[in-house]
Every structure is written in structure tokens, then in C-alpha cells.
Amino acid sequence: MHPHETWRAIRGYALVIPVLAMLLVTFVVPLLEVVRTSVTDDEMQASLPNVAAALRPWDGQSVVPAEASQALLLDLPAAAPQKLAALGRRLSYEDPKANSLLRLTAQRLKSGATNLAEIDGRWAQPGTWQMLKRAAGPYSSFYLLGAFDLRRDFGNGVKDSYETGGLYRNILLRTFVIAFLTTVCALVLAFPLCFFISQSSSVIQRGAVLIIMLPFWTSIIVRTTAWIVLLQDRGVINQLLEASGLINRPLPLLHNRFAVIVVLTHVMLPFLALPLLASMRAVDHRLTDAAASLGAGPLRAFWSAYLPQILPGLAAGAMLVFVLTLGFYVTPALVGGPADQTIGAYISLFTTGTGNWGLASALGLVLTVSTALLLALRQTLTGFAKDQGAADR
Amino acid sequence: MHSRLFQILAFASVAAIGATLPAAARDFTVVAGGGSFQALQKEVFFAPFAKDAGVPVVDDSWDNGIGILRAKAAMPDGGWDVIQVESEEQQIGCDEGLFVELDTSRLPPASALVPGSLSHCGVGAIIYNFVLGYDATALKTAPKDWKDFFDLQAFPGKRALRGSPKGNLEIALMADGVAPKDVYATLSTDAGVERAFAKLDSIKSSLIFWKSGAQPIQMLSSGEVTMTTSYNGRVTNAVRNDKKNFGLVWNQSLQTVDSWVIMKNSPFVDLAYRFLKDYQKPERQKLLPAGQPIGITSLAALKEIDPSVLTDLPTSPANAANVLQLDDRFWVDNTDALTARWAAWSGQ
């Protein structure tokens, strides 16, 4: 390569360094940190290091090794209260009574007791030691399994944590269903709207774009609260319907799935409408005219000549709405019921509410990976469709 | 010419370094529960304190939750100094070393305060109750206990509960006939937890959940619910100030103390101690109940409260006759498991 060209290439790359640095700091590093947090299980390592070491070689099924209880007698009185509290919290995810068991046993050991089984009968049960082994760390699949409502059962692989069925599995499924319904509703509304606008005069077009953009510039909380005023039992809609005599008791419009979909569709509409409108405006009408002159009916012309031209904008907008809705939880929290809360609400609950960062990270990771898989699937499918199109010609 | 440029550059860099020094970066920050009560706290405590101490005081608000305190404590300086925490947050944070363990010699003597106000890491800020609040226009007869809250036939309409297990499980057990003194003994067994959730299940289709303290009153006002749990102060204020036809039930209400704690990573620990001490001054505390129907912690101030104001206070003998003290130890041990259980139950 000519030295001059090499220099130009270096300069070209230098221009994208800020973008790469930003990606690294705001995306790659936090994502790696989330991965690390979701597999870190080091509370026992920090508070009862000898117990953790003694439990690691144990298979979880045979007799509990004597070294483990010896190590507990040694570690528990010496553990810093702060670190013991962290371990108690970690164990309480499995058994709420584990925290008090640890704390009381530590107190009794400090005041001279030496027989664990006498202090508390639970120390004689293998289940207690299995629970400790699951927390022996420093890395484990505890939180990732927990995100799928599973836990390790020694000798039997994994089993369901909840007898009543899935918790987070259901919430994840529900999140995808809400995102899908929102995308479909936004498509149904945006398509005729954008088609009408793209066929109108430039004055109407500018006005219409402004009307789409105005709510976009308003805070989401304000828009959502406005919907509460409309939808609540003594809200505008119910009062109008009651005054007109159509109903005699208020319709349940708020705190349910209906409200979530309606409000999310409103919030998300601009993200679909703007790319769709852009691609509709760029449509080459000579192609649809040509299709018609070659004998295609209106439907055929739409399908073969119009739709392929707007498909990129349509797909981009729909994907944007779908992915944004997946991570959205403010609107469902305000207008939905408990059965309409998306996975984001639980990630937020465990991050700032209860401080269970392991589970929060695991849930976040599951959401990120499933979204990425879906995007990859779409990419493959559109690639496939393009190849098919090329083969047809 | 060169030396002039050098001078300017030197000055600019000194100024830049000065701006990044941590001590100058922020003011003393007090964090409380927000709303009209914090506005009153600001008027009665924060502003006079700022004046006396001669420092700017920033007041921030939060919606509680130990997670955010853990996050703040994990930073070199989380930006918060003194925080009004709920009782079990005080206990957990203290166990985990998030807060300064208080030196009692730097605080008012325990004998000057309502019993239970002093804890290892906190000093009482307010005493208040979770009560049953109801819309007296919508309900023909007034509810008198939690049993009525769960009776959909006699008391139609939706109900609102706080969207977390604390308090709600106790309420469910009392509605199921458990006496207040036996509530935690029952709740400490698996069967007791099952019983509480089964009772909640019986009215689940009529339940909606609130997150911030302003919502229950808003839900009562909009007709969304006929009954709700609420902080006693919010209901009394709606009646007093907004002339709402609401009622509240003191019987079987849940009493708790919020405390002031000092973050361990606060750069203003001395100032924070002064704040904690000043907060207990009777001449300031006695101004609170007139503005907000809330229980205060200074015994001397309590003696000066007007009897007409006392009827709306959690500390009045008539109101305190049959209440349940929220048990911190229980919630410290059970908060994570029951929160997950609650999430599972409410999301089904």
C-alpha cells in the first residue's frame, strides 16, 4: 500500500476511536460486569472460607464431611458481622430461616457452645449442608438457574424451585407477548396513518409529522398519567359512557393488560411511524404503475411492487418498537396490574429494592441474550428472503 | 507574550483541579420520604438547621429499599449523608455496616425520647401507622378492622395494598382471625405464610397495588378503590386540607418508627451528628403535629401538643389501644424470601 494511503486509513480509523471507546465504556464493560455478577457467588468464600473449602470436594449426597462442621466451629465465631450478614442474605434466598440460624449459632459458639447439633437440630440435617454447598462458590450457576426457576438438586441434576410452576419463565414469556402485541397494534395504527400522510400535500405532511412528534417530546410519565385520567373508573371515558347510558357500571379499563397495550402503543408509535413514513415517501411510484400496466390488480401491485420498497423501514421500525418494549417497565407499572409487570420491573425490584444483584444480573442477561437471539433470527430470515428474491429474478 | 499564555494556562489548570476536589463537589444532603411531609420537615428542621450550622443543606427524597442504600454505600461517596429509613432498613444496613454505628454520647439521652426511638445506627425521626383508609361516601357502613377489608360482600369495591409483603401479610393474618400479639409467631411458620397468602388470594381479583405514599389517596379520590392501606398522615391530611369524605381505622393498625441514619461513606459525619441531635429539639418537634398528624419522638415536645391535635396522632392513648408493632427482626430475616414470594404471588 502507498504510504499516503496508509496514513489516510489510519486517520479514518482514528475518527471512529471516540465511538468505539464510548461503546466499550457504556456497553461492553457493563455487559461483562453483568455477566460476572450473575455467576459470582462469593459470600461464603468471604465469610466462612474454611467451610467453603471443605464443602467443595463433597458430592452433596454422601455423608457430610466432618471437616465441614469442624471448619464451621472455627469460622463462624471469627466471621466479621458484615460478611456474615451478606452470607445470611444469600442463604435467605433459599431459606428465610437460614439467616437467623447463622446468627444464633455464631452467638452460641462465641459463648462457649461446641456441639452444633445441640445448638440447632438443623445442623444434623444434610439439607442444611447442601444449601451451604450450593453457596460455596466463588462462582456458581445459582442465579442463572434461578432466573429460569431452577435450582441444583444433588444427584438429580436441576429441579423446579417453585411447586406452583414458573415465575421468571412466565414473566419473560409475558414480556415477549406484551412487546409483540404492542408491535402489532403500532403497525396496524401506523400503516394507514403513514400511507395517508405520504400521499398528502407537503403542508399536511409537515403538520402531521409535527403531530406525531409532539407527544414524543413529552415526558413518558406525563403521557402515561394522562392515560390514567382517561381510563380510570371515574375517568373521562367511563363517565362519558355512563352519561350516554351505554353502560351502568364502569368498564375495567385500567390496571389490566388492555391498558398496558393501549398506552404502550401510544408511547411507541413514533418509533414505528417515523421510519415507516420515511420509506413510504421514498417509494418509486413508477414501479407500482408499471406493475399495474403489466396487468397486476391493486392487491398484487401492492404486494409485489409497493411492499418490498417499504419493507426496510417497516422492519426497522417494528424491531425498534419490539426491542424498546421488551425493556420497558414504567408504563406497565403505572397502568398495569400485577400480572402485567414486565421483566424490567423485576430487574429494577432486585436492583434497587431488595439488592439481590445476582438475580437482577441473571435476569438482565437472559433478557439481553434472548433479544440478541431474536435479532439474529430476524437477520437470518431477511437474508434468506433476499436470496430467495434474487433467485426468483 | 509566551509567559502571559503560560500564566493563563496555569490558572486554568489550577481552577480545573479545584473544581474536581471532592469536598467542594457537593453540599450536605438530607434524604427523606418526600411529599408534603418532607416540605414540612424542610420548613421546621432542614432550613433552621442550615441557618444555625451556617451550611447549605440539600434535601433529596427516595422511595425506600435497602438495595439503593447498598449501591450508595458501595461508592466512595454515594452523595447522601443523612437518610430517613424504615425500621428494617435501619437493622439490615446496620448489620451490613452501611451506616455509622452511633456514639450515644453525641446524641440526646434515651430518657428524653419516646421508648424505642434509639437504635444501634439510628435515631427516631417519626412514628406512624399503616391504617385502613376508606371512602366514606362509597361505603354505607364504616369498616372497623381488617376482616372488613377482606369482606367483598359487605364492603364492595376494589382495595389497594402496598406492592410489597411488609405489613400486608400481617394484615391478612389479622383478617383471618389471628390476634395482633400472635401475628409474628404465626408468620414465622411456613403454614402461617401460606395462610397469609391464601387470605390475600381470596380478594386478589379486587386488589390493586400502590408504590409511593401519595397513590392510595389519589386512588381513593378517583374512585378507583373504596378501601386502601395508607399512612395515617395522608388520610388525615386529605380530610383536613382537601375536605375529602374519607375515614381511617386505628384498630389493628401497624405501627413503625422511621429513623435517621448516617451513611458510613459520608464526608460530613460531624455535621450529620449535629443534625441528628438538633432534630430531637422539643421546640422544633412540637411544630410537627400541627402541620402533619405524625407521631414525634421527643417526650418534652409530646407534652405540649394540643388535645385537639392529639386525636389524630398515632401516639394518642385511644388510637394506640390495639395496634401491632412491625417486627424489624422478622423482616430482616425474611425480607428477601418473602419479597420473591410476593413477586411470584402478585405476578401470577
PDB file of N, CA and C in Angstrom, chain B residues 181-256:
ATOM      1  N   LYS B 181     -51.035  -9.919  68.867  1.00  0.00           N
ATOM      2  CA  LYS B 181     -49.854 -10.416  69.606  1.00  0.00           C
ATOM      3  C   LYS B 181     -49.346 -11.751  69.052  1.00  0.00           C
ATOM      4  N   ASP B 182     -50.185 -12.485  68.327  1.00  0.00           N
ATOM      5  CA  ASP B 182     -49.760 -13.792  67.804  1.00  0.00           C
ATOM      6  C   ASP B 182     -49.315 -13.727  66.341  1.00  0.00           C
ATOM      7  N   VAL B 183     -49.376 -12.539  65.740  1.00  0.00           N
ATOM      8  CA  VAL B 183     -49.154 -12.443  64.295  1.00  0.00           C
ATOM      9  C   VAL B 183     -47.767 -12.955  63.895  1.00  0.00           C
ATOM     10  N   TYR B 184     -46.704 -12.500  64.582  1.00  0.00           N
ATOM     11  CA  TYR B 184     -45.361 -12.875  64.123  1.00  0.00           C
ATOM     12  C   TYR B 184     -45.018 -14.315  64.447  1.00  0.00           C
ATOM     13  N   ALA B 185     -45.587 -14.839  65.566  1.00  0.00           N
ATOM     14  CA  ALA B 185     -45.379 -16.255  65.871  1.00  0.00           C
ATOM     15  C   ALA B 185     -45.991 -17.105  64.750  1.00  0.00           C
ATOM     16  N   THR B 186     -47.152 -16.699  64.262  1.00  0.00           N
ATOM     17  CA  THR B 186     -47.803 -17.437  63.172  1.00  0.00           C
ATOM     18  C   THR B 186     -47.023 -17.287  61.873  1.00  0.00           C
ATOM     19  N   LEU B 187     -46.586 -16.061  61.615  1.00  0.00           N
ATOM     20  CA  LEU B 187     -45.910 -15.776  60.353  1.00  0.00           C
ATOM     21  C   LEU B 187     -44.521 -16.427  60.288  1.00  0.00           C
ATOM     22  N   SER B 188     -43.976 -16.813  61.435  1.00  0.00           N
ATOM     23  CA  SER B 188     -42.660 -17.451  61.451  1.00  0.00           C
ATOM     24  C   SER B 188     -42.709 -18.913  61.038  1.00  0.00           C
ATOM     25  N   THR B 189     -43.923 -19.442  60.853  1.00  0.00           N
ATOM     26  CA  THR B 189     -44.040 -20.823  60.373  1.00  0.00           C
ATOM     27  C   THR B 189     -44.417 -20.800  58.895  1.00  0.00           C
ATOM     28  N   ASP B 190     -44.024 -21.866  58.179  1.00  0.00           N
ATOM     29  CA  ASP B 190     -44.397 -21.957  56.761  1.00  0.00           C
ATOM     30  C   ASP B 190     -45.911 -21.939  56.601  1.00  0.00           C
ATOM     31  N   ALA B 191     -46.588 -22.630  57.525  1.00  0.00           N
ATOM     32  CA  ALA B 191     -48.053 -22.687  57.447  1.00  0.00           C
ATOM     33  C   ALA B 191     -48.659 -21.293  57.601  1.00  0.00           C
ATOM     34  N   GLY B 192     -48.027 -20.472  58.469  1.00  0.00           N
ATOM     35  CA  GLY B 192     -48.522 -19.120  58.676  1.00  0.00           C
ATOM     36  C   GLY B 192     -48.391 -18.264  57.424  1.00  0.00           C
ATOM     37  N   VAL B 193     -47.243 -18.407  56.725  1.00  0.00           N
ATOM     38  CA  VAL B 193     -47.035 -17.667  55.475  1.00  0.00           C
ATOM     39  C   VAL B 193     -48.067 -18.121  54.430  1.00  0.00           C
ATOM     40  N   GLU B 194     -48.271 -19.450  54.346  1.00  0.00           N
ATOM     41  CA  GLU B 194     -49.273 -19.983  53.413  1.00  0.00           C
ATOM     42  C   GLU B 194     -50.651 -19.400  53.721  1.00  0.00           C
ATOM     43  N   ARG B 195     -50.958 -19.355  55.030  1.00  0.00           N
ATOM     44  CA  ARG B 195     -52.266 -18.860  55.459  1.00  0.00           C
ATOM     45  C   ARG B 195     -52.450 -17.398  55.040  1.00  0.00           C
ATOM     46  N   ALA B 196     -51.387 -16.596  55.200  1.00  0.00           N
ATOM     47  CA  ALA B 196     -51.474 -15.183  54.830  1.00  0.00           C
ATOM     48  C   ALA B 196     -51.698 -15.024  53.323  1.00  0.00           C
ATOM     49  N   PHE B 197     -50.937 -15.786  52.524  1.00  0.00           N
ATOM     50  CA  PHE B 197     -51.094 -15.668  51.068  1.00  0.00           C
ATOM     51  C   PHE B 197     -52.452 -16.206  50.608  1.00  0.00           C
ATOM     52  N   ALA B 198     -52.939 -17.278  51.287  1.00  0.00           N
ATOM     53  CA  ALA B 198     -54.250 -17.817  50.926  1.00  0.00           C
ATOM     54  C   ALA B 198     -55.336 -16.774  51.191  1.00  0.00           C
ATOM     55  N   LYS B 199     -55.178 -16.036  52.320  1.00  0.00           N
ATOM     56  CA  LYS B 199     -56.162 -14.998  52.642  1.00  0.00           C
ATOM     57  C   LYS B 199     -56.100 -13.881  51.601  1.00  0.00           C
ATOM     58  N   LEU B 200     -54.883 -13.483  51.206  1.00  0.00           N
ATOM     59  CA  LEU B 200     -54.735 -12.445  50.180  1.00  0.00           C
ATOM     60  C   LEU B 200     -55.346 -12.919  48.856  1.00  0.00           C
ATOM     61  N   ASP B 201     -55.167 -14.224  48.576  1.00  0.00           N
ATOM     62  CA  ASP B 201     -55.718 -14.798  47.349  1.00  0.00           C
ATOM     63  C   ASP B 201     -57.232 -14.618  47.268  1.00  0.00           C
ATOM     64  N   SER B 202     -57.881 -14.639  48.453  1.00  0.00           N
ATOM     65  CA  SER B 202     -59.344 -14.601  48.459  1.00  0.00           C
ATOM     66  C   SER B 202     -59.897 -13.279  47.924  1.00  0.00           C
ATOM     67  N   ILE B 203     -59.085 -12.217  47.916  1.00  0.00           N
ATOM     68  CA  ILE B 203     -59.578 -10.940  47.364  1.00  0.00           C
ATOM     69  C   ILE B 203     -58.670 -10.449  46.229  1.00  0.00           C
ATOM     70  N   LYS B 204     -57.836 -11.360  45.675  1.00  0.00           N
ATOM     71  CA  LYS B 204     -56.816 -10.925  44.717  1.00  0.00           C
ATOM     72  C   LYS B 204     -57.406 -10.194  43.511  1.00  0.00           C
ATOM     73  N   SER B 205     -58.559 -10.699  43.025  1.00  0.00           N
ATOM     74  CA  SER B 205     -59.134 -10.085  41.820  1.00  0.00           C
ATOM     75  C   SER B 205     -59.603  -8.656  42.087  1.00  0.00           C
ATOM     76  N   SER B 206     -59.755  -8.281  43.351  1.00  0.00           N
ATOM     77  CA  SER B 206     -60.202  -6.924  43.677  1.00  0.00           C
ATOM     78  C   SER B 206     -59.066  -6.047  44.187  1.00  0.00           C
ATOM     79  N   LEU B 207     -57.831  -6.541  44.075  1.00  0.00           N
ATOM     80  CA  LEU B 207     -56.697  -5.785  44.622  1.00  0.00           C
ATOM     81  C   LEU B 207     -55.953  -5.016  43.530  1.00  0.00           C
ATOM     82  N   ILE B 208     -55.578  -3.787  43.845  1.00  0.00           N
ATOM     83  CA  ILE B 208     -54.554  -3.109  43.059  1.00  0.00           C
ATOM     84  C   ILE B 208     -53.459  -2.652  44.023  1.00  0.00           C
ATOM     85  N   PHE B 209     -52.282  -2.328  43.470  1.00  0.00           N
ATOM     86  CA  PHE B 209     -51.138  -2.111  44.358  1.00  0.00           C
ATOM     87  C   PHE B 209     -50.554  -0.720  44.166  1.00  0.00           C
ATOM     88  N   TRP B 210     -50.127  -0.144  45.288  1.00  0.00           N
ATOM     89  CA  TRP B 210     -49.505   1.176  45.214  1.00  0.00           C
ATOM     90  C   TRP B 210     -48.030   1.085  45.570  1.00  0.00           C
ATOM     91  N   LYS B 211     -47.292   2.094  45.094  1.00  0.00           N
ATOM     92  CA  LYS B 211     -45.842   2.097  45.271  1.00  0.00           C
ATOM     93  C   LYS B 211     -45.421   3.281  46.132  1.00  0.00           C
ATOM     94  N   SER B 212     -45.868   4.479  45.776  1.00  0.00           N
ATOM     95  CA  SER B 212     -45.480   5.652  46.562  1.00  0.00           C
ATOM     96  C   SER B 212     -46.661   6.093  47.427  1.00  0.00           C
ATOM     97  N   GLY B 213     -46.342   6.739  48.556  1.00  0.00           N
ATOM     98  CA  GLY B 213     -47.336   7.067  49.570  1.00  0.00           C
ATOM     99  C   GLY B 213     -48.460   7.980  49.118  1.00  0.00           C
ATOM    100  N   ALA B 214     -48.292   8.694  48.010  1.00  0.00           N
ATOM    101  CA  ALA B 214     -49.337   9.594  47.529  1.00  0.00           C
ATOM    102  C   ALA B 214     -50.430   8.839  46.785  1.00  0.00           C
ATOM    103  N   GLN B 215     -50.084   7.654  46.276  1.00  0.00           N
ATOM    104  CA  GLN B 215     -51.034   6.940  45.414  1.00  0.00           C
ATOM    105  C   GLN B 215     -52.332   6.503  46.106  1.00  0.00           C
ATOM    106  N   PRO B 216     -52.294   5.961  47.357  1.00  0.00           N
ATOM    107  CA  PRO B 216     -53.547   5.486  47.946  1.00  0.00           C
ATOM    108  C   PRO B 216     -54.628   6.564  47.989  1.00  0.00           C
ATOM    109  N   ILE B 217     -54.239   7.781  48.360  1.00  0.00           N
ATOM    110  CA  ILE B 217     -55.217   8.865  48.453  1.00  0.00           C
ATOM    111  C   ILE B 217     -55.731   9.232  47.066  1.00  0.00           C
ATOM    112  N   GLN B 218     -54.805   9.213  46.084  1.00  0.00           N
ATOM    113  CA  GLN B 218     -55.203   9.502  44.708  1.00  0.00           C
ATOM    114  C   GLN B 218     -56.186   8.441  44.223  1.00  0.00           C
ATOM    115  N   MET B 219     -55.946   7.168  44.597  1.00  0.00           N
ATOM    116  CA  MET B 219     -56.826   6.083  44.179  1.00  0.00           C
ATOM    117  C   MET B 219     -58.193   6.187  44.854  1.00  0.00           C
ATOM    118  N   LEU B 220     -58.220   6.600  46.126  1.00  0.00           N
ATOM    119  CA  LEU B 220     -59.498   6.813  46.816  1.00  0.00           C
ATOM    120  C   LEU B 220     -60.244   7.984  46.173  1.00  0.00           C
ATOM    121  N   SER B 221     -59.515   9.050  45.867  1.00  0.00           N
ATOM    122  CA  SER B 221     -60.132  10.253  45.305  1.00  0.00           C
ATOM    123  C   SER B 221     -60.729   9.996  43.930  1.00  0.00           C
ATOM    124  N   SER B 222     -60.041   9.184  43.125  1.00  0.00           N
ATOM    125  CA  SER B 222     -60.514   8.962  41.764  1.00  0.00           C
ATOM    126  C   SER B 222     -61.597   7.893  41.717  1.00  0.00           C
ATOM    127  N   GLY B 223     -61.902   7.286  42.871  1.00  0.00           N
ATOM    128  CA  GLY B 223     -62.938   6.259  42.884  1.00  0.00           C
ATOM    129  C   GLY B 223     -62.440   4.900  42.445  1.00  0.00           C
ATOM    130  N   GLU B 224     -61.132   4.786  42.223  1.00  0.00           N
ATOM    131  CA  GLU B 224     -60.559   3.520  41.789  1.00  0.00           C
ATOM    132  C   GLU B 224     -60.730   2.445  42.864  1.00  0.00           C
ATOM    133  N   VAL B 225     -60.585   2.839  44.127  1.00  0.00           N
ATOM    134  CA  VAL B 225     -60.758   1.888  45.232  1.00  0.00           C
ATOM    135  C   VAL B 225     -61.679   2.499  46.287  1.00  0.00           C
ATOM    136  N   THR B 226     -62.306   1.623  47.093  1.00  0.00           N
ATOM    137  CA  THR B 226     -63.116   2.116  48.211  1.00  0.00           C
ATOM    138  C   THR B 226     -62.356   2.016  49.526  1.00  0.00           C
ATOM    139  N   MET B 227     -61.347   1.103  49.566  1.00  0.00           N
ATOM    140  CA  MET B 227     -60.527   0.966  50.774  1.00  0.00           C
ATOM    141  C   MET B 227     -59.073   0.790  50.364  1.00  0.00           C
ATOM    142  N   THR B 228     -58.183   1.226  51.248  1.00  0.00           N
ATOM    143  CA  THR B 228     -56.760   1.075  50.947  1.00  0.00           C
ATOM    144  C   THR B 228     -55.964   1.079  52.242  1.00  0.00           C
ATOM    145  N   THR B 229     -54.766   0.512  52.206  1.00  0.00           N
ATOM    146  CA  THR B 229     -53.843   0.799  53.291  1.00  0.00           C
ATOM    147  C   THR B 229     -53.202   2.134  52.969  1.00  0.00           C
ATOM    148  N   SER B 230     -52.874   2.873  54.034  1.00  0.00           N
ATOM    149  CA  SER B 230     -52.258   4.173  53.808  1.00  0.00           C
ATOM    150  C   SER B 230     -51.506   4.565  55.064  1.00  0.00           C
ATOM    151  N   TYR B 231     -50.592   5.507  54.922  1.00  0.00           N
ATOM    152  CA  TYR B 231     -50.015   6.104  56.110  1.00  0.00           C
ATOM    153  C   TYR B 231     -51.109   6.950  56.746  1.00  0.00           C
ATOM    154  N   ASN B 232     -51.211   6.920  58.098  1.00  0.00           N
ATOM    155  CA  ASN B 232     -52.286   7.656  58.759  1.00  0.00           C
ATOM    156  C   ASN B 232     -52.274   9.134  58.390  1.00  0.00           C
ATOM    157  N   GLY B 233     -51.092   9.734  58.252  1.00  0.00           N
ATOM    158  CA  GLY B 233     -50.994  11.163  57.982  1.00  0.00           C
ATOM    159  C   GLY B 233     -51.621  11.570  56.656  1.00  0.00           C
ATOM    160  N   ARG B 234     -51.462  10.707  55.660  1.00  0.00           N
ATOM    161  CA  ARG B 234     -52.006  11.030  54.330  1.00  0.00           C
ATOM    162  C   ARG B 234     -53.532  11.097  54.362  1.00  0.00           C
ATOM    163  N   VAL B 235     -54.160  10.162  55.118  1.00  0.00           N
ATOM    164  CA  VAL B 235     -55.630  10.153  55.170  1.00  0.00           C
ATOM    165  C   VAL B 235     -56.120  11.392  55.917  1.00  0.00           C
ATOM    166  N   THR B 236     -55.534  11.646  57.104  1.00  0.00           N
ATOM    167  CA  THR B 236     -55.972  12.797  57.895  1.00  0.00           C
ATOM    168  C   THR B 236     -55.789  14.099  57.109  1.00  0.00           C
ATOM    169  N   ASN B 237     -54.693  14.201  56.367  1.00  0.00           N
ATOM    170  CA  ASN B 237     -54.472  15.406  55.560  1.00  0.00           C
ATOM    171  C   ASN B 237     -55.520  15.584  54.487  1.00  0.00           C
ATOM    172  N   ALA B 238     -55.901  14.459  53.857  1.00  0.00           N
ATOM    173  CA  ALA B 238     -56.912  14.554  52.804  1.00  0.00           C
ATOM    174  C   ALA B 238     -58.229  15.054  53.394  1.00  0.00           C
ATOM    175  N   VAL B 239     -58.536  14.606  54.637  1.00  0.00           N
ATOM    176  CA  VAL B 239     -59.765  15.045  55.299  1.00  0.00           C
ATOM    177  C   VAL B 239     -59.641  16.515  55.718  1.00  0.00           C
ATOM    178  N   ARG B 240     -58.510  16.824  56.376  1.00  0.00           N
ATOM    179  CA  ARG B 240     -58.307  18.184  56.893  1.00  0.00           C
ATOM    180  C   ARG B 240     -58.173  19.221  55.789  1.00  0.00           C
ATOM    181  N   ASN B 241     -57.289  18.966  54.855  1.00  0.00           N
ATOM    182  CA  ASN B 241     -56.906  20.008  53.894  1.00  0.00           C
ATOM    183  C   ASN B 241     -57.738  19.987  52.627  1.00  0.00           C
ATOM    184  N   ASP B 242     -58.059  18.791  52.136  1.00  0.00           N
ATOM    185  CA  ASP B 242     -58.780  18.716  50.861  1.00  0.00           C
ATOM    186  C   ASP B 242     -60.258  18.428  51.060  1.00  0.00           C
ATOM    187  N   LYS B 243     -60.696  18.391  52.324  1.00  0.00           N
ATOM    188  CA  LYS B 243     -62.129  18.217  52.652  1.00  0.00           C
ATOM    189  C   LYS B 243     -62.692  16.956  52.010  1.00  0.00           C
ATOM    190  N   LYS B 244     -61.900  15.887  51.984  1.00  0.00           N
ATOM    191  CA  LYS B 244     -62.371  14.613  51.442  1.00  0.00           C
ATOM    192  C   LYS B 244     -63.198  13.902  52.507  1.00  0.00           C
ATOM    193  N   ASN B 245     -64.214  13.154  52.061  1.00  0.00           N
ATOM    194  CA  ASN B 245     -65.032  12.389  52.995  1.00  0.00           C
ATOM    195  C   ASN B 245     -64.406  10.993  53.185  1.00  0.00           C
ATOM    196  N   PHE B 246     -63.218  10.958  53.740  1.00  0.00           N
ATOM    197  CA  PHE B 246     -62.518   9.698  53.981  1.00  0.00           C
ATOM    198  C   PHE B 246     -62.508   9.396  55.477  1.00  0.00           C
ATOM    199  N   GLY B 247     -62.382   8.110  55.803  1.00  0.00           N
ATOM    200  CA  GLY B 247     -62.237   7.728  57.203  1.00  0.00           C
ATOM    201  C   GLY B 247     -61.007   6.869  57.371  1.00  0.00           C
ATOM    202  N   LEU B 248     -60.551   6.731  58.639  1.00  0.00           N
ATOM    203  CA  LEU B 248     -59.438   5.820  58.875  1.00  0.00           C
ATOM    204  C   LEU B 248     -59.688   5.017  60.148  1.00  0.00           C
ATOM    205  N   VAL B 249     -59.151   3.806  60.173  1.00  0.00           N
ATOM    206  CA  VAL B 249     -59.378   2.872  61.271  1.00  0.00           C
ATOM    207  C   VAL B 249     -58.069   2.674  62.027  1.00  0.00           C
ATOM    208  N   TRP B 250     -58.042   3.084  63.314  1.00  0.00           N
ATOM    209  CA  TRP B 250     -56.820   2.908  64.119  1.00  0.00           C
ATOM    210  C   TRP B 250     -56.711   1.476  64.630  1.00  0.00           C
ATOM    211  N   ASN B 251     -57.882   0.832  64.843  1.00  0.00           N
ATOM    212  CA  ASN B 251     -57.898  -0.519  65.363  1.00  0.00           C
ATOM    213  C   ASN B 251     -57.073  -1.443  64.456  1.00  0.00           C
ATOM    214  N   GLN B 252     -56.171  -2.251  65.036  1.00  0.00           N
ATOM    215  CA  GLN B 252     -55.320  -3.201  64.317  1.00  0.00           C
ATOM    216  C   GLN B 252     -54.354  -2.534  63.333  1.00  0.00           C
ATOM    217  N   SER B 253     -54.133  -1.247  63.463  1.00  0.00           N
ATOM    218  CA  SER B 253     -53.184  -0.618  62.529  1.00  0.00           C
ATOM    219  C   SER B 253     -51.753  -1.035  62.898  1.00  0.00           C
ATOM    220  N   LEU B 254     -50.843  -0.851  61.943  1.00  0.00           N
ATOM    221  CA  LEU B 254     -49.454  -1.313  62.114  1.00  0.00           C
ATOM    222  C   LEU B 254     -48.570  -0.114  62.411  1.00  0.00           C
ATOM    223  N   GLN B 255     -47.871  -0.169  63.565  1.00  0.00           N
ATOM    224  CA  GLN B 255     -47.067   0.990  63.940  1.00  0.00           C
ATOM    225  C   GLN B 255     -45.580   0.750  63.663  1.00  0.00           C
ATOM    226  N   THR B 256     -44.907   1.805  63.244  1.00  0.00           N
ATOM    227  CA  THR B 256     -43.470   1.687  62.966  1.00  0.00           C
ATOM    228  C   THR B 256     -42.764   3.010  63.211  1.00  0.00           C
TER     229      THR B 256
END
